[in-house]
């Protein structure tokens, strides 16, 4: 090879690249920052400081010693806040060294109180300070001549860069605005050099050149800085993605870090997490495997192939690969990887790993849509046996979820959740506490107890973060929160509080931007709310386009909504065929809620063709299902349907008695729409029981008629809140008739006028009042 | 000079020789030793010139005369590796030659310091941070001169090197191309350019000067880009044009043959090379790889000892010794020597991969993974390291995990059957028979090196009870084995014959079945079965013949299988 530099490699004595700098096995290295800390310690012992100041400084020592390297400006600022006098002394001392000569630094180290001589001072050899000083002295003494010189040079750099341009360093720090007491990612030393360069360079630069000039200015991070950076970003990615760096910026940081320190395996893992964020399968797989390749190296030093050795990381490597494929929806690949992980875990008798595998297995089965109750139960039992509370309660939560869909009774589910909650609080598994609360919310809603659901959601949202280390994060931004907020939005929408709903959704949009992992939840929720609203207001043409969007997020839901729209547009045949298909599909996948709703819609279709008696068995079946699964809101709705059918079949007395059963839960927990409909139906039943005829031929029971007027008034209030004009029109029509029969002409006229106004506004011909619930 | 170089006729070897001689002296004056070496080697391969034909020394300008003393002094310092001192005395000189040497000394001084720094840096904070401090200044000065158009071919080359070192690759390519246009005979610039060309499209898009040296470059590039057929064609043309004695070309051809695993050809060429140039160390690691593959212990031992005598502190020597120990199954020592090679040059790719192989042999999987990962870090396109990683995980019984690595390797060498077979095996272990079948078939189609793909495919078909396909594959396998001539150790012809015999027997093709059975008897492990089959066949034939006196003809016709393989094929493959 003729490239110029290679000639240097042929020097046989050269050992570059392979011999690492860490020949002495020292973990601590003297850095300019450490010298500043030493100077601070020195001045603290030397000078007289008042007691409160000393106390504040003492509190500062540990974080300064153990924290990442700060810039001089940050360091002095922190010290100044505690004791301006000492800060000045430290600055002076550093100035002496930096503006003096090498011997000044050497002198400083020689005058440091040796921990072995000072018996009564804080710097005694076993104290925290003493230990630190000993470390530093040892590290300093082991430096070779040229290293000492380099250290001095970097100290000068460190000192002067603070004064040369105290602001620049802060400006070029766009990434960690969250808390600026943090570390400085961009080391200022290099930027100085760069600026000079750029001034010299008056030749026009290409864009790529500029970019390349900028990147090295970032400079390397120290080990601790890097670790802190990684830990922080990883934590944020898990708990609050918004506060973490943007994917591209984070990628750049990581590339930079890896360029200077390719052995930093954790950076690869963060890279994997980051790529998962942007759904990049190639990069994430690549980073994950790279991480484990690296990890296997570092783990191999101690025991090999045993419980702690690299055999362990092999198992977890396979498991992680499975989870990666699982997340990207490659179930077959995930299955294969999981089998592999299970096999090697079995071979090496690693029960903990096997447990993890098992819990992934049932998750995978669940995602594939098959029943995994048995697996989950096994997993819970085994996890409890091996004392893995996290996995155990995760399993229970999963069981609860399955149980809820399969119609387990509420008290059993709640008991299970309560038991796990005890476990969570005992082990402070904050993440699971959040999930548990969100799950309770969902379960209450499913059972139709909106107040309880509301309360649980509020409980979760008002809880502050329980993480032991939180990086200034008040609250986590996990899936649990997203679920709770969505429930909250839907609950508000049910009560017609659309203003609040839009506020909640706005918050969700900010917290979970559209590209993020849990954004689909609120998107679906938003669409559903809009859909319901349009349907209630009778704007079917607005609801129709939403169906496509809904089916993109959730196929079953989309299909159901499509049927609803078609039904509303009187395209009954199409609606019927869709509903049939949906029912078969949902019965297969055991989605009882949807099945019941489909049955109700089918019954409504039967009504339209006046097939009230054919609707009856369907409704009874739905009622049985709803009761069996304890779905109260659906049960009440079914009863409403039943009552309506009975009314239509001419047995209003029965209908009224059936209604009495449902009216209470509807009024307590139901949505505005349900309440309105229930009251309207009651009024009509009352009218029918009273023997009321529109043309007023027969004598009606006046008492009941008055009652019906009241009920209608109430219903009208609900409908007007929802802006549900079609039903309001019906109400006014009935009201007018009732008033007429009661001889209240003015009220009758008023109602009639309201009816007329609405009728004109709606334009569409009113369907016969009798035909709908 | 420039005009002369642009003549691309090989016919005028005398002209080429003249150019070479002049460029040798130019390079030497500037301390560009490797380029001078390359040119000299090439010049040596051509016939000597008569005295009156020797090229005149380049014109001596006023500036040169002025700088002569300083230049001579600086050059002697430069030769003694006192770069700073050389640069100091060259400051202020205005001739082109002096200016190049001045810049070059500064660059080398920076590089040397960088390497020294690495040894005693200030802890992990600085690890990887060490860089050539001179580069930035050099770039600033050179880019000024560059825009002013004051750079000659050599300084352009240096500018390119500086840019490459600063990772400004796009600019570097432009500058190298410019350097080549100004001074086409400087091989160093071509080589630097070749390191930056990553694919054939990029190569095609470059505008290169039309000079005879371009053919050398293209041949080199084709070898680098694994387009071996084109490379060999180019080198053949060069030999025919009159460079037949050039050791450089011989070694390049040998390397090319090595890359396509044409071992015998490569070995012959290397032996020829060693006869012509017995003290040569370059490329000897490749030679040792070949000897290793062929398990030629004595030859490898001789080579190793010979090289140690010449220079034991060379990367190539260490690699050869490593291979030698590896062949003797002394893997610890082998690893040690590969480590030594890496100490001499940490960017030596082959040594990392070879060390990985050694660790694999020692069953130290984690160290092997480390070595392979390092190799990948040096060069992401190193398919052997990816393949090695895959193998490591396969040994750790993680067939799914290793798929990723094999896929990577396959991606880099789409036509290498070994990766495909490895992929197929992994799929088979994961019971993904469909994918496995595809892999094996593809491996066979791209030319199976180890002749294993068909056998595996056949067995897979056998497992899946696809007897027609299995028979077809066994048939092809037998053809394949016999057509390649030599006996392979793992050959399982007997298995194939046994299966075919049974297959024909089941399909009532008794003639073919008996032929296979007879062939079976040639192999020890299948002899008994062959005989048994023969007996069965004769029994059945007897049964048929007794009642078939009247319905003789239609029976055999009815039973012809749909996908019948002609039994006559077999006869022509008798070894």
CSV table of N, CA and C in Angstrom, one decimal, chain A residues 1-6 8-10 12 14-16 18 20-21 29 31 143-144 146-147 150-151 190 194 197 200-203 205-206 208-209 212-213 216 220-222 260 262-263 286 289-290 292-294 296-297 300 310 314 317-318 321 325 332-333 336-337 340 343-344 347, chain B residues 32 34-35 104 107-108 111-112 115-129 131 136 139-140 143-144 147 157 161 164-165 167-168 171 188 191-192 195 313 342-346 365-366 369-370 373 377 386 389 393 396-401 404-405 407-408 430 432:
chain,number,residue,atom,x,y,z
A,1,UNK,N,0.8,-1.2,0.0
A,1,UNK,CA,0.0,0.0,0.0
A,1,UNK,C,0.9,1.2,0.0
A,2,UNK,N,0.5,2.1,-0.8
A,2,UNK,CA,1.4,3.3,-1.0
A,2,UNK,C,0.9,4.5,-0.2
A,3,UNK,N,-0.2,4.3,0.5
A,3,UNK,CA,-0.7,5.5,1.2
A,3,UNK,C,0.3,6.0,2.2
A,4,UNK,N,0.5,7.2,2.3
A,4,UNK,CA,1.6,7.8,3.0
A,4,UNK,C,1.7,7.4,4.5
A,5,UNK,N,0.6,7.4,5.2
A,5,UNK,CA,0.6,7.2,6.6
A,5,UNK,C,1.0,5.8,7.0
A,6,UNK,N,0.8,4.9,6.1
A,6,UNK,CA,1.0,3.5,6.4
A,6,UNK,C,2.4,3.2,6.7
A,8,UNK,N,4.2,4.5,8.6
A,8,UNK,CA,4.5,4.6,10.0
A,8,UNK,C,4.2,3.3,10.8
A,9,UNK,N,3.3,2.5,10.2
A,9,UNK,CA,3.0,1.3,10.9
A,9,UNK,C,4.1,0.2,10.9
A,10,UNK,N,5.0,0.4,10.0
A,10,UNK,CA,6.0,-0.6,9.8
A,10,UNK,C,7.1,-0.5,10.9
A,12,UNK,N,8.4,-1.5,14.0
A,12,UNK,CA,8.0,-2.6,14.8
A,12,UNK,C,7.7,-2.3,16.3
A,14,UNK,N,6.0,0.2,17.4
A,14,UNK,CA,4.8,0.9,17.5
A,14,UNK,C,3.7,0.0,18.1
A,15,UNK,N,3.0,0.5,19.1
A,15,UNK,CA,2.0,-0.4,19.6
A,15,UNK,C,0.6,0.4,19.7
A,16,UNK,N,0.4,1.3,18.7
A,16,UNK,CA,-0.8,2.1,18.9
A,16,UNK,C,-2.0,1.3,18.6
A,18,UNK,N,-3.8,-0.8,19.8
A,18,UNK,CA,-4.0,-2.1,20.6
A,18,UNK,C,-3.8,-1.9,22.1
A,20,UNK,N,-4.2,-0.2,25.2
A,20,UNK,CA,-5.1,0.9,25.6
A,20,UNK,C,-4.4,1.8,26.6
A,21,UNK,N,-5.0,3.0,26.7
A,21,UNK,CA,-4.4,3.9,27.6
A,21,UNK,C,-4.5,3.4,29.1
A,29,UNK,N,-9.5,9.2,36.4
A,29,UNK,CA,-8.4,10.0,35.8
A,29,UNK,C,-8.5,11.4,36.2
A,31,UNK,N,-8.9,15.1,35.6
A,31,UNK,CA,-9.3,15.9,34.6
A,31,UNK,C,-9.3,17.4,35.1
A,143,UNK,N,0.8,9.5,36.3
A,143,UNK,CA,0.9,10.0,35.0
A,143,UNK,C,2.3,10.1,34.5
A,144,UNK,N,2.5,9.8,33.2
A,144,UNK,CA,3.9,10.0,32.7
A,144,UNK,C,4.2,11.4,32.4
A,146,UNK,N,4.7,13.2,29.7
A,146,UNK,CA,4.0,13.8,28.7
A,146,UNK,C,2.5,14.0,29.0
A,147,UNK,N,2.0,13.0,29.8
A,147,UNK,CA,0.6,13.1,30.3
A,147,UNK,C,0.4,14.2,31.2
A,150,UNK,N,0.2,17.2,29.2
A,150,UNK,CA,-1.1,17.3,28.5
A,150,UNK,C,-2.2,17.7,29.4
A,151,UNK,N,-2.1,17.2,30.6
A,151,UNK,CA,-3.1,17.6,31.6
A,151,UNK,C,-3.1,19.1,31.9
A,190,UNK,N,-13.2,22.7,22.1
A,190,UNK,CA,-13.0,22.6,20.6
A,190,UNK,C,-13.6,23.7,19.8
A,194,UNK,N,-12.3,25.9,16.6
A,194,UNK,CA,-13.1,25.9,15.3
A,194,UNK,C,-13.3,27.3,14.9
A,197,UNK,N,-10.4,28.7,13.2
A,197,UNK,CA,-10.3,28.1,11.9
A,197,UNK,C,-11.2,28.7,10.9
A,200,UNK,N,-10.0,32.0,9.7
A,200,UNK,CA,-8.9,31.9,8.8
A,200,UNK,C,-9.4,31.5,7.4
A,201,UNK,N,-10.4,30.7,7.5
A,201,UNK,CA,-10.9,30.1,6.2
A,201,UNK,C,-11.8,31.0,5.5
A,202,UNK,N,-11.2,31.9,4.7
A,202,UNK,CA,-12.1,32.8,4.0
A,202,UNK,C,-12.6,32.2,2.7
A,203,UNK,N,-12.1,31.1,2.4
A,203,UNK,CA,-12.6,30.4,1.1
A,203,UNK,C,-14.0,29.9,1.3
A,205,UNK,N,-17.0,27.6,1.7
A,205,UNK,CA,-17.1,26.2,2.1
A,205,UNK,C,-18.3,25.5,1.5
A,206,UNK,N,-18.2,24.3,1.2
A,206,UNK,CA,-19.3,23.5,0.8
A,206,UNK,C,-20.1,23.2,2.0
A,208,UNK,N,-21.2,20.3,3.0
A,208,UNK,CA,-20.8,19.1,3.7
A,208,UNK,C,-19.6,19.5,4.5
A,209,UNK,N,-18.8,20.4,4.0
A,209,UNK,CA,-17.6,20.7,4.8
A,209,UNK,C,-18.0,21.4,6.1
A,212,UNK,N,-19.2,18.9,8.5
A,212,UNK,CA,-18.1,18.1,9.1
A,212,UNK,C,-17.2,18.9,10.0
A,213,UNK,N,-17.2,20.2,9.8
A,213,UNK,CA,-16.5,21.0,10.8
A,213,UNK,C,-17.2,21.1,12.1
A,216,UNK,N,-17.1,17.5,14.9
A,216,UNK,CA,-16.1,17.3,15.9
A,216,UNK,C,-16.1,18.2,17.1
A,220,UNK,N,-15.8,14.5,22.7
A,220,UNK,CA,-16.2,13.3,23.4
A,220,UNK,C,-16.8,13.6,24.8
A,221,UNK,N,-17.5,12.7,25.3
A,221,UNK,CA,-18.0,12.8,26.6
A,221,UNK,C,-17.2,11.9,27.5
A,222,UNK,N,-17.1,12.3,28.8
A,222,UNK,CA,-16.4,11.4,29.7
A,222,UNK,C,-17.3,10.2,30.0
A,260,UNK,N,-16.3,8.2,19.1
A,260,UNK,CA,-15.2,8.4,20.0
A,260,UNK,C,-15.0,7.2,20.9
A,262,UNK,N,-16.1,3.5,20.6
A,262,UNK,CA,-16.9,2.4,20.0
A,262,UNK,C,-17.2,1.2,21.0
A,263,UNK,N,-16.5,1.2,22.1
A,263,UNK,CA,-16.8,0.1,23.0
A,263,UNK,C,-18.0,0.3,23.9
A,286,UNK,N,-30.2,-4.3,13.8
A,286,UNK,CA,-28.7,-4.1,13.8
A,286,UNK,C,-28.1,-3.7,15.1
A,289,UNK,N,-28.4,-6.4,17.9
A,289,UNK,CA,-27.5,-7.5,17.9
A,289,UNK,C,-26.1,-7.0,18.2
A,290,UNK,N,-25.8,-5.8,17.7
A,290,UNK,CA,-24.5,-5.2,18.1
A,290,UNK,C,-24.3,-5.1,19.6
A,292,UNK,N,-25.7,-6.8,21.9
A,292,UNK,CA,-25.5,-8.0,22.6
A,292,UNK,C,-24.1,-8.6,22.3
A,293,UNK,N,-23.7,-8.4,21.0
A,293,UNK,CA,-22.3,-8.9,20.7
A,293,UNK,C,-21.3,-8.2,21.7
A,294,UNK,N,-21.6,-7.0,21.9
A,294,UNK,CA,-20.7,-6.2,22.8
A,294,UNK,C,-20.8,-6.7,24.2
A,296,UNK,N,-21.8,-9.5,25.3
A,296,UNK,CA,-21.2,-10.8,25.5
A,296,UNK,C,-19.7,-10.7,25.8
A,297,UNK,N,-19.1,-9.7,25.2
A,297,UNK,CA,-17.6,-9.5,25.4
A,297,UNK,C,-17.4,-9.1,26.9
A,300,UNK,N,-18.0,-11.7,29.5
A,300,UNK,CA,-17.2,-13.0,29.4
A,300,UNK,C,-16.0,-13.0,30.4
A,310,UNK,N,-21.6,-15.0,30.0
A,310,UNK,CA,-22.2,-14.5,28.8
A,310,UNK,C,-23.3,-15.4,28.3
A,314,UNK,N,-26.7,-14.3,26.2
A,314,UNK,CA,-27.1,-14.9,25.0
A,314,UNK,C,-28.6,-15.2,25.0
A,317,UNK,N,-30.4,-12.1,24.7
A,317,UNK,CA,-30.3,-11.6,23.4
A,317,UNK,C,-31.4,-12.2,22.5
A,318,UNK,N,-31.6,-13.5,22.6
A,318,UNK,CA,-32.6,-14.1,21.8
A,318,UNK,C,-34.0,-13.6,22.2
A,321,UNK,N,-34.6,-10.2,20.8
A,321,UNK,CA,-34.9,-10.3,19.4
A,321,UNK,C,-36.3,-10.7,19.2
A,325,UNK,N,-39.2,-8.5,17.2
A,325,UNK,CA,-40.1,-8.9,16.1
A,325,UNK,C,-41.6,-8.8,16.5
A,332,UNK,N,-44.4,-14.7,13.4
A,332,UNK,CA,-43.7,-16.0,13.1
A,332,UNK,C,-42.2,-15.9,13.5
A,333,UNK,N,-41.6,-14.8,13.1
A,333,UNK,CA,-40.2,-14.6,13.5
A,333,UNK,C,-40.1,-14.5,15.0
A,336,UNK,N,-40.2,-17.9,16.5
A,336,UNK,CA,-38.9,-18.7,16.3
A,336,UNK,C,-37.9,-18.2,17.3
A,337,UNK,N,-37.7,-16.9,17.4
A,337,UNK,CA,-36.7,-16.3,18.3
A,337,UNK,C,-37.0,-16.7,19.8
A,340,UNK,N,-36.2,-20.2,20.5
A,340,UNK,CA,-34.7,-20.4,20.7
A,340,UNK,C,-34.3,-19.9,22.1
A,343,UNK,N,-35.3,-22.5,24.5
A,343,UNK,CA,-34.5,-23.7,24.5
A,343,UNK,C,-33.1,-23.5,25.2
A,344,UNK,N,-32.5,-22.4,24.9
A,344,UNK,CA,-31.2,-22.2,25.6
A,344,UNK,C,-31.4,-21.9,27.1
A,347,UNK,N,-31.8,-25.3,28.6
A,347,UNK,CA,-30.6,-26.0,28.7
A,347,UNK,C,-29.7,-25.6,29.9
B,32,UNK,N,8.2,9.9,-1.5
B,32,UNK,CA,7.0,9.0,-1.7
B,32,UNK,C,7.5,7.6,-2.1
B,34,UNK,N,6.5,4.5,-1.5
B,34,UNK,CA,5.7,3.4,-2.0
B,34,UNK,C,5.4,3.5,-3.5
B,35,UNK,N,5.2,4.7,-3.9
B,35,UNK,CA,4.9,5.0,-5.3
B,35,UNK,C,6.2,4.7,-6.1
B,104,UNK,N,4.4,17.9,3.3
B,104,UNK,CA,4.4,16.4,3.6
B,104,UNK,C,5.1,16.1,4.9
B,107,UNK,N,2.7,17.0,7.6
B,107,UNK,CA,1.6,16.0,7.7
B,107,UNK,C,2.1,14.7,8.4
B,108,UNK,N,3.3,14.3,8.0
B,108,UNK,CA,3.8,13.1,8.6
B,108,UNK,C,4.1,13.3,10.1
B,111,UNK,N,1.0,12.9,11.9
B,111,UNK,CA,0.6,11.5,12.0
B,111,UNK,C,1.4,10.8,13.1
B,112,UNK,N,2.7,11.0,13.0
B,112,UNK,CA,3.6,10.3,14.0
B,112,UNK,C,3.2,10.7,15.4
B,115,UNK,N,0.1,9.0,16.5
B,115,UNK,CA,0.3,7.6,16.9
B,115,UNK,C,1.0,7.5,18.3
B,116,UNK,N,1.9,8.4,18.5
B,116,UNK,CA,2.6,8.4,19.8
B,116,UNK,C,1.6,8.8,21.0
B,117,UNK,N,0.8,9.7,20.7
B,117,UNK,CA,-0.2,10.2,21.7
B,117,UNK,C,-1.1,9.1,22.2
B,118,UNK,N,-1.5,8.2,21.2
B,118,UNK,CA,-2.4,7.2,21.6
B,118,UNK,C,-1.9,6.4,22.7
B,119,UNK,N,-0.6,6.2,22.8
B,119,UNK,CA,-0.1,5.3,23.8
B,119,UNK,C,-0.3,6.0,25.2
B,120,UNK,N,0.1,7.3,25.3
B,120,UNK,CA,-0.2,7.8,26.7
B,120,UNK,C,-1.2,9.0,26.6
B,121,UNK,N,-2.4,8.6,26.5
B,121,UNK,CA,-3.5,9.6,26.5
B,121,UNK,C,-3.9,9.7,28.0
B,122,UNK,N,-4.8,10.7,28.2
B,122,UNK,CA,-5.3,10.9,29.5
B,122,UNK,C,-6.6,10.2,29.8
B,123,UNK,N,-6.5,8.9,29.7
B,123,UNK,CA,-7.7,8.2,30.1
B,123,UNK,C,-8.7,8.0,29.1
B,124,UNK,N,-9.8,7.4,29.4
B,124,UNK,CA,-10.8,7.0,28.4
B,124,UNK,C,-11.5,8.3,27.9
B,125,UNK,N,-11.4,9.4,28.6
B,125,UNK,CA,-12.0,10.6,28.1
B,125,UNK,C,-11.4,11.0,26.8
B,126,UNK,N,-10.2,10.7,26.7
B,126,UNK,CA,-9.5,11.1,25.4
B,126,UNK,C,-9.4,10.0,24.4
B,127,UNK,N,-9.8,8.9,24.8
B,127,UNK,CA,-9.7,7.7,23.9
B,127,UNK,C,-10.4,8.0,22.6
B,128,UNK,N,-9.8,7.9,21.5
B,128,UNK,CA,-10.5,8.1,20.3
B,128,UNK,C,-10.5,9.6,19.9
B,129,UNK,N,-10.1,10.4,20.8
B,129,UNK,CA,-10.1,11.8,20.5
B,129,UNK,C,-8.8,12.3,19.9
B,131,UNK,N,-6.2,13.1,17.5
B,131,UNK,CA,-6.2,13.2,16.1
B,131,UNK,C,-5.0,14.0,15.6
B,136,UNK,N,-5.8,20.2,10.2
B,136,UNK,CA,-6.7,21.4,9.9
B,136,UNK,C,-5.9,22.5,9.3
B,139,UNK,N,-5.0,21.8,5.8
B,139,UNK,CA,-6.2,21.9,4.9
B,139,UNK,C,-6.4,23.4,4.5
B,140,UNK,N,-6.3,24.2,5.6
B,140,UNK,CA,-6.6,25.6,5.3
B,140,UNK,C,-5.6,26.1,4.3
B,143,UNK,N,-6.1,24.5,0.8
B,143,UNK,CA,-7.3,24.9,0.1
B,143,UNK,C,-7.2,26.3,-0.5
B,144,UNK,N,-6.4,27.1,0.2
B,144,UNK,CA,-6.1,28.5,-0.4
B,144,UNK,C,-5.4,28.3,-1.7
B,147,UNK,N,-7.5,26.9,-4.6
B,147,UNK,CA,-8.4,27.8,-5.3
B,147,UNK,C,-7.6,28.7,-6.1
B,157,UNK,N,-2.2,15.6,-4.5
B,157,UNK,CA,-2.4,14.3,-3.9
B,157,UNK,C,-2.3,14.5,-2.4
B,161,UNK,N,-5.2,13.6,0.5
B,161,UNK,CA,-4.9,12.7,1.6
B,161,UNK,C,-5.4,13.4,2.9
B,164,UNK,N,-9.1,13.3,3.0
B,164,UNK,CA,-9.6,12.0,3.4
B,164,UNK,C,-9.5,11.8,4.9
B,165,UNK,N,-8.4,12.2,5.4
B,165,UNK,CA,-8.1,12.0,6.8
B,165,UNK,C,-9.1,12.8,7.7
B,167,UNK,N,-12.1,13.1,6.9
B,167,UNK,CA,-13.4,12.5,6.5
B,167,UNK,C,-14.2,13.3,5.5
B,168,UNK,N,-13.6,14.1,4.8
B,168,UNK,CA,-14.3,14.9,3.7
B,168,UNK,C,-14.2,14.1,2.4
B,171,UNK,N,-15.0,15.6,-1.3
B,171,UNK,CA,-14.0,16.5,-1.7
B,171,UNK,C,-12.7,15.8,-2.1
B,188,UNK,N,0.4,6.4,-6.2
B,188,UNK,CA,-0.2,6.6,-4.9
B,188,UNK,C,-1.5,7.3,-5.0
B,191,UNK,N,-4.1,4.9,-6.0
B,191,UNK,CA,-4.5,3.9,-4.9
B,191,UNK,C,-5.4,4.6,-3.9
B,192,UNK,N,-5.1,5.8,-3.6
B,192,UNK,CA,-5.9,6.5,-2.6
B,192,UNK,C,-7.3,6.6,-3.2
B,195,UNK,N,-9.3,3.5,-2.8
B,195,UNK,CA,-9.9,3.3,-1.4
B,195,UNK,C,-11.2,4.0,-1.2
B,313,UNK,N,9.1,-8.8,11.8
B,313,UNK,CA,8.2,-7.8,12.3
B,313,UNK,C,7.4,-7.2,11.2
B,342,UNK,N,-1.8,-7.5,14.6
B,342,UNK,CA,-2.7,-6.4,14.8
B,342,UNK,C,-2.0,-5.3,15.6
B,343,UNK,N,-1.0,-5.7,16.4
B,343,UNK,CA,-0.2,-4.6,17.0
B,343,UNK,C,0.6,-3.8,16.0
B,344,UNK,N,1.0,-4.5,15.0
B,344,UNK,CA,1.8,-3.9,14.0
B,344,UNK,C,0.9,-3.0,13.1
B,345,UNK,N,-0.3,-3.4,12.9
B,345,UNK,CA,-1.2,-2.6,12.1
B,345,UNK,C,-2.6,-2.9,12.6
B,346,UNK,N,-3.2,-2.1,13.4
B,346,UNK,CA,-4.5,-2.4,14.0
B,346,UNK,C,-5.6,-2.4,12.9
B,365,UNK,N,-15.9,-18.6,22.4
B,365,UNK,CA,-16.8,-17.9,21.5
B,365,UNK,C,-16.9,-16.4,21.7
B,366,UNK,N,-16.8,-16.0,23.0
B,366,UNK,CA,-17.0,-14.6,23.2
B,366,UNK,C,-15.8,-13.8,22.6
B,369,UNK,N,-16.3,-13.6,18.9
B,369,UNK,CA,-17.3,-12.6,18.6
B,369,UNK,C,-16.6,-11.2,18.6
B,370,UNK,N,-15.8,-11.0,19.6
B,370,UNK,CA,-15.1,-9.7,19.7
B,370,UNK,C,-14.3,-9.5,18.5
B,373,UNK,N,-16.3,-8.8,15.5
B,373,UNK,CA,-16.9,-7.4,15.5
B,373,UNK,C,-15.9,-6.3,15.2
B,377,UNK,N,-15.9,-3.6,12.3
B,377,UNK,CA,-15.7,-2.2,12.5
B,377,UNK,C,-14.7,-1.6,11.5
B,386,UNK,N,-18.8,-11.5,9.0
B,386,UNK,CA,-20.3,-11.7,9.2
B,386,UNK,C,-20.6,-13.2,9.3
B,389,UNK,N,-19.4,-14.6,12.5
B,389,UNK,CA,-20.3,-14.4,13.6
B,389,UNK,C,-21.5,-15.3,13.5
B,393,UNK,N,-22.6,-18.1,16.4
B,393,UNK,CA,-23.9,-18.3,17.1
B,393,UNK,C,-24.5,-19.6,16.7
B,396,UNK,N,-23.3,-21.9,19.2
B,396,UNK,CA,-24.0,-21.6,20.4
B,396,UNK,C,-25.4,-22.1,20.4
B,397,UNK,N,-25.7,-22.8,19.3
B,397,UNK,CA,-27.1,-23.4,19.1
B,397,UNK,C,-28.2,-22.3,19.1
B,398,UNK,N,-27.9,-21.2,18.4
B,398,UNK,CA,-28.9,-20.2,18.2
B,398,UNK,C,-29.2,-20.0,16.7
B,399,UNK,N,-29.9,-21.0,16.1
B,399,UNK,CA,-30.1,-20.9,14.6
B,399,UNK,C,-30.8,-19.7,14.2
B,400,UNK,N,-31.8,-19.2,15.0
B,400,UNK,CA,-32.5,-18.1,14.5
B,400,UNK,C,-31.7,-16.8,14.6
B,401,UNK,N,-30.9,-16.8,15.7
B,401,UNK,CA,-30.1,-15.6,15.9
B,401,UNK,C,-29.0,-15.5,14.8
B,404,UNK,N,-29.5,-13.7,11.0
B,404,UNK,CA,-29.3,-12.3,10.7
B,404,UNK,C,-27.9,-12.2,10.1
B,405,UNK,N,-26.9,-12.8,10.7
B,405,UNK,CA,-25.5,-12.7,10.3
B,405,UNK,C,-25.3,-13.3,9.0
B,407,UNK,N,-27.4,-13.7,6.7
B,407,UNK,CA,-28.1,-12.9,5.7
B,407,UNK,C,-27.2,-11.8,5.3
B,408,UNK,N,-26.6,-11.2,6.3
B,408,UNK,CA,-25.7,-10.1,6.0
B,408,UNK,C,-24.6,-10.5,5.1
B,430,UNK,N,-34.7,-24.6,12.0
B,430,UNK,CA,-35.9,-23.9,12.5
B,430,UNK,C,-37.2,-24.5,11.9
B,432,UNK,N,-38.1,-24.5,8.9
B,432,UNK,CA,-38.7,-23.7,7.8
B,432,UNK,C,-38.2,-24.3,6.5
